[in-house]
Coordinates of C-alpha atoms and ligand atoms in Angstrom, one line a residue:
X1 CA -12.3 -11.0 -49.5
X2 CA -10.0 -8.4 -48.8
X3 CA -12.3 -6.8 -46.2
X4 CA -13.4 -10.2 -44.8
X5 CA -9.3 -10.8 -44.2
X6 CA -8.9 -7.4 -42.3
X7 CA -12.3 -8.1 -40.1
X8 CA -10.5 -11.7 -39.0
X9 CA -7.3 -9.7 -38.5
X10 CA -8.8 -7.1 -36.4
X11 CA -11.2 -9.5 -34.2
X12 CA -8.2 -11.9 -33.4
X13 CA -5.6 -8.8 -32.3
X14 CA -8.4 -7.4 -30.2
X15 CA -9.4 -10.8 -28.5
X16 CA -5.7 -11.2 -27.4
X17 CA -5.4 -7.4 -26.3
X18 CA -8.5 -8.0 -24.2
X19 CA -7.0 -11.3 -22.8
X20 CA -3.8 -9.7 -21.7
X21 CA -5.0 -6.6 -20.1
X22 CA -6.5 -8.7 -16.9
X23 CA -6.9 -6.4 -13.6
X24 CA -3.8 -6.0 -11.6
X25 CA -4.0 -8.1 -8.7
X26 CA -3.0 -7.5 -4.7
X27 CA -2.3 -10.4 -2.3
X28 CA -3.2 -9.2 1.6
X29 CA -0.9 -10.5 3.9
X30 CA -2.2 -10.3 7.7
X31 CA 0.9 -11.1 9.9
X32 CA -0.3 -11.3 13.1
X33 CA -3.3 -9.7 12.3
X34 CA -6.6 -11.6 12.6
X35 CA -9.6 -8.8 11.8
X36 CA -11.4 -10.1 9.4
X37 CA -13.9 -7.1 9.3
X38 CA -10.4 -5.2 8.9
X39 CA -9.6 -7.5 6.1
X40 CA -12.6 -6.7 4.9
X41 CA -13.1 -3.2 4.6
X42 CA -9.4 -2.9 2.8
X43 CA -10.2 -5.5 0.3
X44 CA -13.5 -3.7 -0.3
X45 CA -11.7 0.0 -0.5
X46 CA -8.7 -1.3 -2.9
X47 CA -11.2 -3.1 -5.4
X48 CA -13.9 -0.4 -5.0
X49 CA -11.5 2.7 -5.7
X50 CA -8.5 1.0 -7.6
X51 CA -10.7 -1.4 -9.3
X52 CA -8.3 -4.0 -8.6
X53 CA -8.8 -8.3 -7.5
X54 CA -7.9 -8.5 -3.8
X55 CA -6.9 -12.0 -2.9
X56 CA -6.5 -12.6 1.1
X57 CA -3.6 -15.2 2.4
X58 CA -3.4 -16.7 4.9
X59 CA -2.3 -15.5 8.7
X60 CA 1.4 -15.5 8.8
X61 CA 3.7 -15.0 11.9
X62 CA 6.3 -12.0 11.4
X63 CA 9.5 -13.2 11.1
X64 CA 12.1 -13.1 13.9
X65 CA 14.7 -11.3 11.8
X66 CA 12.8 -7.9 11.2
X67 CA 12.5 -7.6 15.1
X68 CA 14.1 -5.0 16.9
X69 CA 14.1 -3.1 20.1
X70 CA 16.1 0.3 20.3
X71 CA 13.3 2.7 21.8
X72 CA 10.2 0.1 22.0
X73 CA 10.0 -3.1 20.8
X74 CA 8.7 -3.4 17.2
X75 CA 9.4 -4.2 13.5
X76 CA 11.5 -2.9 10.8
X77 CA 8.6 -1.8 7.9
X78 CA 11.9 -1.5 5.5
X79 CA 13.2 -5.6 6.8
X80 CA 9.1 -6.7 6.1
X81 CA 8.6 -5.2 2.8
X82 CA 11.9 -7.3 1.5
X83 CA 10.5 -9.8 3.3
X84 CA 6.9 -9.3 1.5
X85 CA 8.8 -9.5 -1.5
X86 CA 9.8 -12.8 -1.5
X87 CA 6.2 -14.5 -0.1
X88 CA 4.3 -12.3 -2.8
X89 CA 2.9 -15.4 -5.4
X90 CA 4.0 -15.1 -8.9
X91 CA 0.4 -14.4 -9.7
X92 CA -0.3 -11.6 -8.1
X93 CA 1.4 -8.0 -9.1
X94 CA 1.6 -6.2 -5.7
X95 CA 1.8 -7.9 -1.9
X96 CA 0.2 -5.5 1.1
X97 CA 1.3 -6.8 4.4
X98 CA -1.3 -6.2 7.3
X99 CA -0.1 -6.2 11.0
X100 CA -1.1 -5.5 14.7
X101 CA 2.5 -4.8 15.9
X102 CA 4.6 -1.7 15.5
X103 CA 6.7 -1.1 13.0
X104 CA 9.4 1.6 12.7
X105 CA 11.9 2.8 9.7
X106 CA 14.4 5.4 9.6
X107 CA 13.7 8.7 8.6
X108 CA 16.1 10.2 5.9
X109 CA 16.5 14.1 4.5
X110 CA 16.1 14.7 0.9
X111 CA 20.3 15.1 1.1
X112 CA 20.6 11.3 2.4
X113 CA 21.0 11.8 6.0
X114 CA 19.1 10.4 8.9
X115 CA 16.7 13.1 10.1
X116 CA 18.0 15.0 13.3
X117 CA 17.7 14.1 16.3
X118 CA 19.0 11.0 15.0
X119 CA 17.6 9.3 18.7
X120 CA 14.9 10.5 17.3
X121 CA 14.3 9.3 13.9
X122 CA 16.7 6.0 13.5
X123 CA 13.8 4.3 14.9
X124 CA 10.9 6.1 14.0
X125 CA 7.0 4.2 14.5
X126 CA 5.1 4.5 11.6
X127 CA 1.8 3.8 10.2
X128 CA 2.5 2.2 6.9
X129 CA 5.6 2.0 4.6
X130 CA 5.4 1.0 0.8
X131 CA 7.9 1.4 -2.4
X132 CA 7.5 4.1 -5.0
X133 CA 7.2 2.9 -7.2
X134 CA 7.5 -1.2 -6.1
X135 CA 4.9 -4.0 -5.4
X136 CA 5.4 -3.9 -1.4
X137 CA 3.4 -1.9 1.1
X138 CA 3.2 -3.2 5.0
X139 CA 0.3 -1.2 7.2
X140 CA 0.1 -1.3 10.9
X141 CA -3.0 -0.6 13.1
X142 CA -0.9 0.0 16.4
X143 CA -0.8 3.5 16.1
X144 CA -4.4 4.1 14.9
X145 CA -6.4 4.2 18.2
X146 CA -8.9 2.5 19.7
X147 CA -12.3 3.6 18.2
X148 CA -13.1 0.5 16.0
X149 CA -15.0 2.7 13.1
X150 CA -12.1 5.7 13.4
X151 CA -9.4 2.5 13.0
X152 CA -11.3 1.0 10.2
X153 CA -11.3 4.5 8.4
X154 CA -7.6 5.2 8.8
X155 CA -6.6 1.9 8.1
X156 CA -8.6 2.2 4.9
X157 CA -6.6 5.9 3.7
X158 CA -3.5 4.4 4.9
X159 CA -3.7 1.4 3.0
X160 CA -4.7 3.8 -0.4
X161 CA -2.0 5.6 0.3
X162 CA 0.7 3.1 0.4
X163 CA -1.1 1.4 -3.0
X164 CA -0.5 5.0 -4.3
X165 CA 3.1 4.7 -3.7
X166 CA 3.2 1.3 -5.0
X167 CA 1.8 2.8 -8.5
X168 CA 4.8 6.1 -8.5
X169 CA 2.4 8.3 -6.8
X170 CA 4.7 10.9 -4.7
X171 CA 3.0 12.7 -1.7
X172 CA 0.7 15.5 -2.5
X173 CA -0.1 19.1 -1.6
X174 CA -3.7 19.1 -2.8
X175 CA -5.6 19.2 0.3
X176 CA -7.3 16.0 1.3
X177 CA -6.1 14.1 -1.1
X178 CA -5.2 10.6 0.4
X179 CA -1.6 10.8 -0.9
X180 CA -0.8 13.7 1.9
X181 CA 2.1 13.1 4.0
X182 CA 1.1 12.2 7.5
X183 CA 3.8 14.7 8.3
X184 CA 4.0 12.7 11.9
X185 CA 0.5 13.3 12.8
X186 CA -2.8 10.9 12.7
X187 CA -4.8 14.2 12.4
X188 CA -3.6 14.8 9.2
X189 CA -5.0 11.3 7.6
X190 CA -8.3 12.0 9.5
X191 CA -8.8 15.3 7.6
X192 CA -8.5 13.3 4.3
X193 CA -11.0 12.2 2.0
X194 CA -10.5 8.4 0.7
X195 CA -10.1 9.3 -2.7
X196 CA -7.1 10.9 -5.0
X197 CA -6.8 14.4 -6.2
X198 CA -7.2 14.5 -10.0
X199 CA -3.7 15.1 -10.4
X200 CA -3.1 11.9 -8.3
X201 CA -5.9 10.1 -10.8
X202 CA -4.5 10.7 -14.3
X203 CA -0.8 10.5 -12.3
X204 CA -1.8 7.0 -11.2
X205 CA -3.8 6.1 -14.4
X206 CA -0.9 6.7 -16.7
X207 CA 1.5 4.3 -14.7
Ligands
ZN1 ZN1 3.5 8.3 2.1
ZN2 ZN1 -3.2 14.2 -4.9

């Protein structure tokens, strides 16, 4: 009887661990962004290599308030992801804004100050910008060329990479692992493989 009591026990506390530990999930957010083989070939890299659900949204217009137009015009990746933040559905555990425009952020040193030239880096165009760790990542395809499979593939590692941040993954030194910095330079994500280092893996698993 006593036996029978602990099988009962042991079936109903693994049936509700089971239940609770669901995949995380990612809402894509195109803003202005209307691929959908683009669309595609993210949600197919995030649940192939995360082995996360990737739910699509609908298009969405960029919002007037993250605009600005010191060197080019463009958006503000830091104004967007706050903005992310508050359209993610209470559902979903991470939002991953996809957009056609430029976006820019500051660049800051390790010691809090804006990189130097400051013309320079105030208003600096980036690829993709995401928290570490957070549950906000915004990618743009502006600076990724014309070449529709070369686009596809660095719009694939960029958008690893920022999900990497998402999950506390710093940038890494093992070469070709998809958490490099771009250290200002497309080449750099083109010499990646899409994949983590192990170090990244078992970083990323235990979060
Ligand atoms: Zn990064
Ligand atoms: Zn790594």
């Amino acid at each position: 009887m006593r036996h029978f009591l602990l099988i009962i026990l042991w079936v109903v506390f693994y049936a509700c661990h089971t239940r609770t530990a669901r995949k995380p999930i990612v809402a894509l957010q195109p803003m202005s962004f209307d691929s959908v083989e683009q669309i595609d070939s993210v949600r197919s890299v995030l649940e192939r290599y995360y082995g996360f659900t990737v739910v699509v949204l609908d298009n969405t217009n960029l919002p007037e308030s993250t605009f600005i137009n010191v060197k080019s015009p463009r958006y503000r990746a830091d104004k967007l992801l706050k903005y992310l933040q508050t359209i993610k559905p209470d559902t979903c555990d991470y939002i991953m804004g996809l957009t056609t425009e430029d976006i820019s952020t500051t660049k800051w040193e390790s010691n809090g100050k804006v990189k130097q030239p400051a013309s320079r880096y105030l208003d600096w165009g980036i690829f993709g910008l995401g928290y570490r760790p957070g549950d906000a990542s915004i990618i743009s395809t502006h600076r990724l060329g014309k070449n529709p499979e070369v686009k596809l593939d660095r719009l694939q590692k960029i958008c690893m990479h920022e999900l990497g941040h998402n999950l506390g993954l710093p940038h890494c030194e093992t070469y070709m692992c998809v958490m490099s910095d771009a250290a200002e330079s497309i080449k750099t994500i083109d010499n990646e493989a899409k994949s983590l280092c192990s170090k990244c893996q078992s970083l990323a698993a235990r979060d």
